[in-house]
Coordinates of C-alpha atoms and ligand atoms in Angstrom, one line a residue:
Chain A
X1 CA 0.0 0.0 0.0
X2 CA 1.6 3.3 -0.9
X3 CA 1.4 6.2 1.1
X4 CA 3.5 9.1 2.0
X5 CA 4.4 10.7 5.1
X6 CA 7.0 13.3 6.3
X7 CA 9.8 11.1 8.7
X8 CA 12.0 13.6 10.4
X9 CA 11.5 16.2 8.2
X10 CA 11.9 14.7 4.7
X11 CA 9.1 13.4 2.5
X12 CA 8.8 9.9 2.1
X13 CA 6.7 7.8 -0.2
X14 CA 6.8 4.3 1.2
X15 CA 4.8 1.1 0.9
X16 CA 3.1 -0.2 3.9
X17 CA 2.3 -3.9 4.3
X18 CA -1.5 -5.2 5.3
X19 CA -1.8 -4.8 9.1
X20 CA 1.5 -3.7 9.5
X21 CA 2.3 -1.2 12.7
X22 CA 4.0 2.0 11.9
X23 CA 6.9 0.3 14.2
X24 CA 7.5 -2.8 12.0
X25 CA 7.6 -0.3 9.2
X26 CA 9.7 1.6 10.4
X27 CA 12.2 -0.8 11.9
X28 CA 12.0 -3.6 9.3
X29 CA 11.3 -1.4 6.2
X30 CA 12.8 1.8 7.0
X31 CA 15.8 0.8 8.7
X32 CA 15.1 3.1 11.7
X33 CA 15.9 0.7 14.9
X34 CA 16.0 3.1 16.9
X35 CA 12.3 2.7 18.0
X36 CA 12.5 -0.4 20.0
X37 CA 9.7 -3.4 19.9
X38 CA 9.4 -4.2 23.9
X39 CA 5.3 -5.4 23.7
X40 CA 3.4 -4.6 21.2
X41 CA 0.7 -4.0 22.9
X42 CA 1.1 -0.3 24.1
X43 CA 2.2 -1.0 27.7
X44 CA 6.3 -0.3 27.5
X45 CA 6.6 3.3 25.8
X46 CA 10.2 2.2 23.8
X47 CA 8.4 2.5 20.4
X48 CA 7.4 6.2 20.8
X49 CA 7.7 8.5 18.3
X50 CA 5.8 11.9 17.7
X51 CA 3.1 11.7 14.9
X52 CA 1.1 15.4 14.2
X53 CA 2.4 16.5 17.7
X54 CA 1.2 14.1 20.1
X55 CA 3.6 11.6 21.7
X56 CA 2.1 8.0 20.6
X57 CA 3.4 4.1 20.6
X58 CA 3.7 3.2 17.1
X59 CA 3.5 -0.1 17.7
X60 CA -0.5 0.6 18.2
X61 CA -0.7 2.6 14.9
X62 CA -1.5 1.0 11.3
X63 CA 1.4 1.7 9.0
X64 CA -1.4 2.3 6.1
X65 CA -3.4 4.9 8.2
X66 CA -0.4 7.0 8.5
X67 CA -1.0 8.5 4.7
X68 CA 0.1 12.7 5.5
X69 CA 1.2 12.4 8.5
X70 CA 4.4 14.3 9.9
X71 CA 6.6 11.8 11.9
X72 CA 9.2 12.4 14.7
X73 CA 11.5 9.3 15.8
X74 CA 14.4 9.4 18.1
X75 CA 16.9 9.2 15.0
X76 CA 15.3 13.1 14.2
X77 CA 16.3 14.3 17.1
X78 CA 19.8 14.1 18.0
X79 CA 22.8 11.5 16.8
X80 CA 26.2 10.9 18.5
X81 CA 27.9 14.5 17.5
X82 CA 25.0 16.2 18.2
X83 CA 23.1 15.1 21.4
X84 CA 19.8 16.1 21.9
X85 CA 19.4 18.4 24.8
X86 CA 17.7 15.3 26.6
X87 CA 20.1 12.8 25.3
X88 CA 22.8 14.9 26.6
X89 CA 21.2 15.1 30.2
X90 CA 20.3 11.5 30.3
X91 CA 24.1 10.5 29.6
X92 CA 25.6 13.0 32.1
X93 CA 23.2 12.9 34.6
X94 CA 23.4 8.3 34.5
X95 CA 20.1 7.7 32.6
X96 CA 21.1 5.3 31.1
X97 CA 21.9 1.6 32.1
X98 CA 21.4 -1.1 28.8
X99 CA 19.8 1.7 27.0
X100 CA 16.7 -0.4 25.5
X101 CA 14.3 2.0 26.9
X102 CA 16.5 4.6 26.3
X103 CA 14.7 6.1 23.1
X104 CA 10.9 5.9 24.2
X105 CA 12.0 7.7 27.2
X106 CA 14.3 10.3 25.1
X107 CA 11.1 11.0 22.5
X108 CA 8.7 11.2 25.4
X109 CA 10.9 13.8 27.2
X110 CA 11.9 15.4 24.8
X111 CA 7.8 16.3 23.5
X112 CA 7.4 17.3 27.1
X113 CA 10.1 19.5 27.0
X114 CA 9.0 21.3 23.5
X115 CA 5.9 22.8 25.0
X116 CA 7.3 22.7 28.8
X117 CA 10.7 23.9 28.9
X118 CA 11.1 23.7 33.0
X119 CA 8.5 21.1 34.0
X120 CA 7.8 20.0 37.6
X121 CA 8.7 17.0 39.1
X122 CA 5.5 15.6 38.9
X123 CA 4.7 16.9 35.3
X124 CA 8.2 14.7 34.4
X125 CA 7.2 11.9 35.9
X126 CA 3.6 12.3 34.2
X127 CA 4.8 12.6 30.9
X128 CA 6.9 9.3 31.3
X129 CA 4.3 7.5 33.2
X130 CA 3.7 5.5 29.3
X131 CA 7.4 4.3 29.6
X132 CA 8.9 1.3 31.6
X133 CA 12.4 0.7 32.3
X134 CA 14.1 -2.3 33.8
X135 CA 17.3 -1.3 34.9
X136 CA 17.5 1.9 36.7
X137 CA 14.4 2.2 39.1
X138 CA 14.0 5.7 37.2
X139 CA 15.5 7.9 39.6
X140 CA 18.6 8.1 37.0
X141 CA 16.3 9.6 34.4
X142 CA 14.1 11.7 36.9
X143 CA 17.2 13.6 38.3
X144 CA 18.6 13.8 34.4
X145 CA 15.2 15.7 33.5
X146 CA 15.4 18.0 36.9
X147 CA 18.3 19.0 35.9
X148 CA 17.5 20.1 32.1
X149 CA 14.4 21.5 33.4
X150 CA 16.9 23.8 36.4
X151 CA 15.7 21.8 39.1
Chain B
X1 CA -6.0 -5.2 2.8
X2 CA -8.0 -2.4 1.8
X3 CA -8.1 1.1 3.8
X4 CA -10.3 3.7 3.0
X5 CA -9.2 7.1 5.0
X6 CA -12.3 9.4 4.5
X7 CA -12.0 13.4 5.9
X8 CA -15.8 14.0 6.3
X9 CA -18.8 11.7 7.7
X10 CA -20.4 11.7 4.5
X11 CA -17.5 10.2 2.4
X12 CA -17.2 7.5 5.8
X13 CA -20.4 6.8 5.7
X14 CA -20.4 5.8 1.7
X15 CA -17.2 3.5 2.5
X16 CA -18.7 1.7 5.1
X17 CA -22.4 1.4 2.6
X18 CA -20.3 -0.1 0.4
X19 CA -18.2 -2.5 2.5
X20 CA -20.6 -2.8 5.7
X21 CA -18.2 -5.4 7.7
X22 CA -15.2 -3.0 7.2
X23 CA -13.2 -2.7 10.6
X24 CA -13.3 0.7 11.7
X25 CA -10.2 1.9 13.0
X26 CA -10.2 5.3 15.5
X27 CA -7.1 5.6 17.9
X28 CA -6.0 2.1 17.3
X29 CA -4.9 1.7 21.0
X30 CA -7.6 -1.6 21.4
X31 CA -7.4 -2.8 17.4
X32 CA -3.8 -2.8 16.7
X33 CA -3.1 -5.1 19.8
X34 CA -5.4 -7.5 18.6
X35 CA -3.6 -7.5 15.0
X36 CA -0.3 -7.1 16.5
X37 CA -1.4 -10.1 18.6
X38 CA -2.7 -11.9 15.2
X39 CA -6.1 -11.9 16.6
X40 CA -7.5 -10.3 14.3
X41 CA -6.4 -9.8 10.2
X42 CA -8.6 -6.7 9.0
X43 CA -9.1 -7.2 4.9
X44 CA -10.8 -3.6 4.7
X45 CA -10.0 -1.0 7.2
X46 CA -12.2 2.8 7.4
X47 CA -9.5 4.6 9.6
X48 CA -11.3 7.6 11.1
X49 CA -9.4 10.1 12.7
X50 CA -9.1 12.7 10.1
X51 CA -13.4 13.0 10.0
X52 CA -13.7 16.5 11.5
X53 CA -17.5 15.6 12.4
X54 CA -16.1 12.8 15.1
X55 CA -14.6 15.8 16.6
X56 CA -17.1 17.5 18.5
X57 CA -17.1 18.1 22.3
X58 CA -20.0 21.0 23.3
X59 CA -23.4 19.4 24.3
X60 CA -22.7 16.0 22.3
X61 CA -19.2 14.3 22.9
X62 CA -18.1 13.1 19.3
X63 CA -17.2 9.2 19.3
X64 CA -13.4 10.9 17.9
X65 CA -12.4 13.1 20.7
X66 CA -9.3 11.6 22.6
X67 CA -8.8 10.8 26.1
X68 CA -6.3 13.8 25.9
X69 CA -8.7 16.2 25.0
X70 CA -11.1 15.2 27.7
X71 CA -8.8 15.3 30.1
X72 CA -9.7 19.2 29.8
X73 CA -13.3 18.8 30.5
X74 CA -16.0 20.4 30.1
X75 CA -17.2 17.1 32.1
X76 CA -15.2 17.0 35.5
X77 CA -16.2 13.3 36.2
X78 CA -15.4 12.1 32.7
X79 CA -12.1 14.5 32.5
X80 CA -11.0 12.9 35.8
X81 CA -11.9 9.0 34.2
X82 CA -9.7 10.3 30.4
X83 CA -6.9 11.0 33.4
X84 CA -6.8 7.5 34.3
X85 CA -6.5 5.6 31.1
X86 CA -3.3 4.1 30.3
X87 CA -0.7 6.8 29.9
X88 CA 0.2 9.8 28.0
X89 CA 0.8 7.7 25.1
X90 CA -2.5 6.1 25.4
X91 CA -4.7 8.9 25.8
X92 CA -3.2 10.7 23.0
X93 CA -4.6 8.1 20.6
X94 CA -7.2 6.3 22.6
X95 CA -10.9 7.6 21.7
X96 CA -14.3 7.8 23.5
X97 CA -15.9 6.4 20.3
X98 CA -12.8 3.2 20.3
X99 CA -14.1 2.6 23.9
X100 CA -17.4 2.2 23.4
X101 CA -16.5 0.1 20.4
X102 CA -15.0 -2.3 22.7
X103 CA -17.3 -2.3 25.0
X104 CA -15.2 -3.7 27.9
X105 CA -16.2 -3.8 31.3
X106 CA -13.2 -2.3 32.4
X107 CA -14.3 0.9 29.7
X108 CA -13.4 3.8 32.0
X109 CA -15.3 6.1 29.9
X110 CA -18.8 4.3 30.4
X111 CA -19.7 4.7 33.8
X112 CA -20.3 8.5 33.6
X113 CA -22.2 7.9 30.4
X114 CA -24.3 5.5 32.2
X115 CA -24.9 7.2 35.3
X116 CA -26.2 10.0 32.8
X117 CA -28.1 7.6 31.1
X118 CA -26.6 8.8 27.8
X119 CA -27.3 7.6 24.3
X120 CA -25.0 6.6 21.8
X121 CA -26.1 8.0 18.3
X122 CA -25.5 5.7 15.7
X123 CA -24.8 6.7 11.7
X124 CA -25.1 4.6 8.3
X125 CA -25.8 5.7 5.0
X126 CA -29.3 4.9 5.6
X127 CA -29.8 7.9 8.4
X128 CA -29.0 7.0 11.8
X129 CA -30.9 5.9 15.6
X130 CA -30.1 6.9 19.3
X131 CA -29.7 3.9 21.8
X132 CA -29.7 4.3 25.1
X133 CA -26.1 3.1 27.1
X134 CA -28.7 0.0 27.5
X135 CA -29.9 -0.7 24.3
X136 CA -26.3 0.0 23.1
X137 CA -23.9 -2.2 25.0
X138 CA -25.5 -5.8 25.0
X139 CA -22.7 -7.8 27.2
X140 CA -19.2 -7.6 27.9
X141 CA -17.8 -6.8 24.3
X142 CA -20.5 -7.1 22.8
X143 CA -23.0 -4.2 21.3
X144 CA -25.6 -3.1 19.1
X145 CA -23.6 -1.7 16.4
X146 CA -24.8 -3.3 13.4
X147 CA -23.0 -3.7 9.7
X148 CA -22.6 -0.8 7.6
X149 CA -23.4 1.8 10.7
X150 CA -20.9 3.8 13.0
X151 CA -20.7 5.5 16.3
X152 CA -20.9 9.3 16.2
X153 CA -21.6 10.6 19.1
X154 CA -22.9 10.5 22.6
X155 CA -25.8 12.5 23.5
X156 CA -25.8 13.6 26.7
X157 CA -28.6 14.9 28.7
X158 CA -29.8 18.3 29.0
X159 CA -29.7 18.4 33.0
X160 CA -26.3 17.5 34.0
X161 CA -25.4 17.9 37.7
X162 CA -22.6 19.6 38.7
X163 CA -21.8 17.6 41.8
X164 CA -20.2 14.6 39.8
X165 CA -17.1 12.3 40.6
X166 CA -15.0 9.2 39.1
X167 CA -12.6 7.2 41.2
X168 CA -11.1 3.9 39.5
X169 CA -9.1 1.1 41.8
X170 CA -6.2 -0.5 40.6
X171 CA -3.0 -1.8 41.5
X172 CA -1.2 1.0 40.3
X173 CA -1.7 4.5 39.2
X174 CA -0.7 4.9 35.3
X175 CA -1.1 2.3 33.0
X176 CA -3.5 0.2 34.9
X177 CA -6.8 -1.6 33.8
X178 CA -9.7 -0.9 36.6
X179 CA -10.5 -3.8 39.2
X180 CA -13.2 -1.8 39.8
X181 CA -14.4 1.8 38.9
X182 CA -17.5 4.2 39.2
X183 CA -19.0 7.1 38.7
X184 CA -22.1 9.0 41.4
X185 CA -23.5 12.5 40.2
X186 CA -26.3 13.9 42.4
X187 CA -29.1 16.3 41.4
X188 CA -29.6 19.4 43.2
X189 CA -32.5 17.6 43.9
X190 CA -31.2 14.8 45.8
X191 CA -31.4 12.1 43.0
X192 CA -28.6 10.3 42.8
X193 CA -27.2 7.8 40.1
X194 CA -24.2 5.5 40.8
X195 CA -22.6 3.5 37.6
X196 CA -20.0 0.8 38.8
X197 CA -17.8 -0.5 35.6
X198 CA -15.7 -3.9 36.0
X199 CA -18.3 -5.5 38.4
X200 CA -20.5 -7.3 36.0
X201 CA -20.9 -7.9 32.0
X202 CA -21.0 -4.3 31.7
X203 CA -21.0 -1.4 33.5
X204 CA -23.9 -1.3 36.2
X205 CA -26.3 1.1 37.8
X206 CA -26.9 0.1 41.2
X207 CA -30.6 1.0 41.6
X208 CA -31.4 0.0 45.1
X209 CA -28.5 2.5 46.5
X210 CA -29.6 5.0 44.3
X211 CA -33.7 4.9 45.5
X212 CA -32.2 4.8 49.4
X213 CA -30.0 7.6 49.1
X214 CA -31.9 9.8 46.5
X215 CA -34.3 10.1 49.5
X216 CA -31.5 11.2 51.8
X217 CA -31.2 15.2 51.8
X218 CA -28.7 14.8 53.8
X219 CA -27.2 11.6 54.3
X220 CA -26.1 10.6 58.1
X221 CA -23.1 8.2 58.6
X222 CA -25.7 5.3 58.9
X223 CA -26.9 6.2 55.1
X224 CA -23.4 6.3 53.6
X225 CA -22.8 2.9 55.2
X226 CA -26.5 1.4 54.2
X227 CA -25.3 3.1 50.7
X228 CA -21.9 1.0 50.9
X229 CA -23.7 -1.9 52.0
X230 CA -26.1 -1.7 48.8
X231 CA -23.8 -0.9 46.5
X232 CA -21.3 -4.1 47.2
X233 CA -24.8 -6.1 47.2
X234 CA -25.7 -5.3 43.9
X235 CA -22.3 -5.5 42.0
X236 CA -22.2 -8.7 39.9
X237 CA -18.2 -9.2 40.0
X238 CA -16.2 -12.1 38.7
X239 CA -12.8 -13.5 39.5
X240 CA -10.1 -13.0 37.0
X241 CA -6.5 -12.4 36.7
X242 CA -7.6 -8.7 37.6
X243 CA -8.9 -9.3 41.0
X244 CA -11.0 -11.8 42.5
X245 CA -15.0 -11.3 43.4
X246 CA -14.9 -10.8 46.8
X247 CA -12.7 -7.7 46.6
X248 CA -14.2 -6.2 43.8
X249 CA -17.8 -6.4 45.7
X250 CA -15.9 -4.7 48.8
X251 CA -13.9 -2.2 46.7
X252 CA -17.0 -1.0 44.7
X253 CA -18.9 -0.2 47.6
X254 CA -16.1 1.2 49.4
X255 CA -15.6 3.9 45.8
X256 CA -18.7 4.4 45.8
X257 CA -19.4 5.6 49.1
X258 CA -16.1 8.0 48.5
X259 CA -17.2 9.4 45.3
X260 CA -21.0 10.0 46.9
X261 CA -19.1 11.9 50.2
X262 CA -17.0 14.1 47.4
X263 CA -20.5 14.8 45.8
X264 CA -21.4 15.8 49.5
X265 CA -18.8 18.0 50.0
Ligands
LIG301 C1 -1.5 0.1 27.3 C2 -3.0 0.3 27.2 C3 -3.7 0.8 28.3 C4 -5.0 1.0 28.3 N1 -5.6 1.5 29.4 C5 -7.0 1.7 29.5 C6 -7.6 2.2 30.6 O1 -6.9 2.5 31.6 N2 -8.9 2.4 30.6 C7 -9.7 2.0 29.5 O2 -10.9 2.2 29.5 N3 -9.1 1.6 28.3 C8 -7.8 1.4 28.3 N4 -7.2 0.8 27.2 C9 -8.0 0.5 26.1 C10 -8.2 1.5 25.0 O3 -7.1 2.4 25.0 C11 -9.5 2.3 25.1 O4 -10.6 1.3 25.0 C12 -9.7 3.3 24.0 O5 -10.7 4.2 24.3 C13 -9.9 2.7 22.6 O6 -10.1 3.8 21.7 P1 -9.3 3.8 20.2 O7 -9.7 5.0 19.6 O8 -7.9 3.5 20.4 O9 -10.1 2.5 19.6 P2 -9.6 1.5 18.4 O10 -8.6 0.6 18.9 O11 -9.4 2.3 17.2 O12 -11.0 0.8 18.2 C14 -11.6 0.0 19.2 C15 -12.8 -0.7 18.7 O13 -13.9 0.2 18.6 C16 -14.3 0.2 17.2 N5 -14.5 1.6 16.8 C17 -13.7 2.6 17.0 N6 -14.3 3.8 16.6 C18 -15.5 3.5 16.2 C19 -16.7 4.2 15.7 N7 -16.6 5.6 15.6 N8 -17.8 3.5 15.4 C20 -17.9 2.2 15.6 N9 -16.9 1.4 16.1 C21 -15.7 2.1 16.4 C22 -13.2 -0.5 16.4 O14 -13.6 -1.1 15.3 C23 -12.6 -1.4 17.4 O15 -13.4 -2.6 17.5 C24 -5.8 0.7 27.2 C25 -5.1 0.2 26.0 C26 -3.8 0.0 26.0 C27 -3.1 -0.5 24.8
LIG302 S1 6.4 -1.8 21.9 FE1 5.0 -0.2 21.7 S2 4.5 0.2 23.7 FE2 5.8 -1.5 23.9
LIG303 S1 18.1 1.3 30.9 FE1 17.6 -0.8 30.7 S2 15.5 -0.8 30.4 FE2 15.9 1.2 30.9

């Protein structure tokens, strides 16, 4: 099924497979692993990506139903020369432990901080109440965030 | 598969005519598990999110508005149910209309619609018909939607109290499916109607507790408790991997009596 779609600010025109997610597409067509496949079932947050300026899971969105749509991953946000602001806070401030949650949590923060530049506490740990890590009990990523946000 | 992704009802509406058993798609946050899950394998799909008619949230909610959006109100009971579904993520996506598609139980959204004893307005090329929450969901997944038609709206009523509250128990606070959940308004009036969701094949109105306290003006401890006591009576809970019966019947009237002292307030 062909549709097109703008991913990370370039126009694509791609073809969709019958009931595929917009994750399989774009980690098994696209080449974009950088949105991770934890659940498919919308409980774990490592497949988020922005789509029309709302934070989603792409895992819960059909590939063919994303004809138009403007598409955020983590790979349009920052790559190893040039950390996103909330990459570069995760890293120094130790985020990060195996890293496989490590981009749902970076997209998720990183929407919050676009239209919240010094969040609360509480309105970090809201925004990444969709996304589960394993490995650090959080309070890695929470102070991280505090500290972008001047907390 | 086939998709069809119309922008206005109209052009919807002639999709489904011509391919009545079409799966409707909305937020996707219930659907795409079940493909994902290979439950399902959709061979025509009428995505709906970009129908500007499903949009609507003054006087009727349209079956397209997002958790997200509710969140904001204008209906403080319903705002404070969108707050507990899932997670950002979730509620972004995650639509009134996809909720009452699924018809689970465990819907958050329902209980206020039932203790307002909305109606769902239904739409097919043919015209369209308003059910009432009862006529509408017929068992636990299971409703009156027939081939060829789709959800629109719901109609809400034209009295709508302004002492109204939704509480939800779980085992955590984001991302959590109800063990139990409900919804009391209360009338200037006195009349009260309680909704319990999660507690029986669909969401319940607990009659009995409503006559008793509707007659209250102003309920005494002994009331509230005869109102708890009623409400656990009249829940019809199962045991699941959820919860088990017995705690459901005790949490429901235990929310319920909470919500009603909120009311109070
Ligand atoms: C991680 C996670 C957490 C969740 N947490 C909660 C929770 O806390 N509380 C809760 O209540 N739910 C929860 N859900 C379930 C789900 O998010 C809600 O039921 C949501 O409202 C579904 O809406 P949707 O737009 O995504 O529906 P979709 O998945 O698009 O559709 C759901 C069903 O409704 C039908 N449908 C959709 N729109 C229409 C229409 N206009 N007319 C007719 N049929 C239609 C579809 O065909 C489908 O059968 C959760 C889901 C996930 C994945
Ligand atoms: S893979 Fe999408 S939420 Fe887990
Ligand atoms: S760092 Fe390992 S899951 Fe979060």
């Amino acid at each position: 099924m062909d549709i097109r779609f703008r991913l990370n600010g370039e126009d694509r025109a791609v073809d969709a497979g019958a009931s595929q997610s917009l994750l399989s597409l774009l980690r098994d067509g696209l080449g974009l692993p950088g949105s991770k496949n934890a659940c498919e079932q919308g409980e774990c947050g490592s497949c988020t990506v922005v789509m029309d300026g709302r934070a989603v899971c792409s895992c819960l969105v059909l590939a063919a139903d994303t004809d138009g749509a403007d598409i955020t991953t983590v790979e349009g946000l920052g790559d190893e020369d040039t950390l996103h602001a909330v990459q570069a806070a995760l890293v120094d401030g130790g985020g990060v432990q195996c890293g496989f949650c490590t981009p749902g949590f970076v997209v998720a923060a990183a929407h919050l901080f676009e239209s919240n530049p010094t969040p609360s506490t509480d309105e970090i740990r809201e925004a990444l109440s969709g996304n589960i890590c394993r490995c650090t009990g959080y309070g890695g990523i929470l102070r991280s965030l505090e500290g972008l946000a001047g907390r | 598969m086939e998709i069809d992704r119309p922008t206005d009802l109209a052009t919807a509406l002639e999709a489904l005519r011509q391919a009545p058993d079409a799966t409707l798609l909305a937020g996707g946050t219930d659907l795409m598990v079940e493909i994902n899950f290979g439950h399902r394998r959709p061979e025509h799909v009428i995505a709906l999110r970009r129908v500007n008619e499903l949009q609507e949230v003054d006087g009727t909610i349209g079956a397209g508005v997002t958790w997200a959006r509710l969140e904001e109100g204008p209906h403080r009971a319903l705002a404070q149910a969108a707050r507990t579904v899932g997670s950002p993520q979730i509620r972004a996506a995650g639509t009134i209309g996809g909720n009452l598609g699924t018809a689970s139980p465990a819907g958050d959204g329902l209980p206020f619609l039932v203790a307002l004893d909305a109606e769902i307005e239904l739409r097919s090329a043919a015209g369209s018909r308003r059910l009432r929450w009862d006529e509408f969901l017929t068992g636990p997944k299971l409703t009156a939607l027939q081939p060829g038609e789709l959800i629109h709206s719901v109609v809400l009523p034209e009295e709508i109290p302004a002492r109204q509250e939704f509480g939800k128990v779980g085992v955590r606070n984001a991302m959590v499916i109800s063990a139990v959940m409900a919804c009391v308004v209360r009338y200037e009036d006195g009349r009260t109607r309680v909704a319990v969701g999660s507690a029986g094949p669909t969401t319940l109105r607990m009659g009995r507790a409503e006559e008793m306290i509707s007659a209250e003006a102003d309920p005494s401890a002994a009331a509230l408790s005869e109102f708890q006591r009623l409400v656990s009576e009249e829940v019809r809970p199962i045991t699941d991997h959820r919860s088990t019966e017995s705690y459901r019947r005790h949490a429901a009237g235990v929310i319920a009596r909470r919500l009603l002292e909120r009311c109070l307030r």
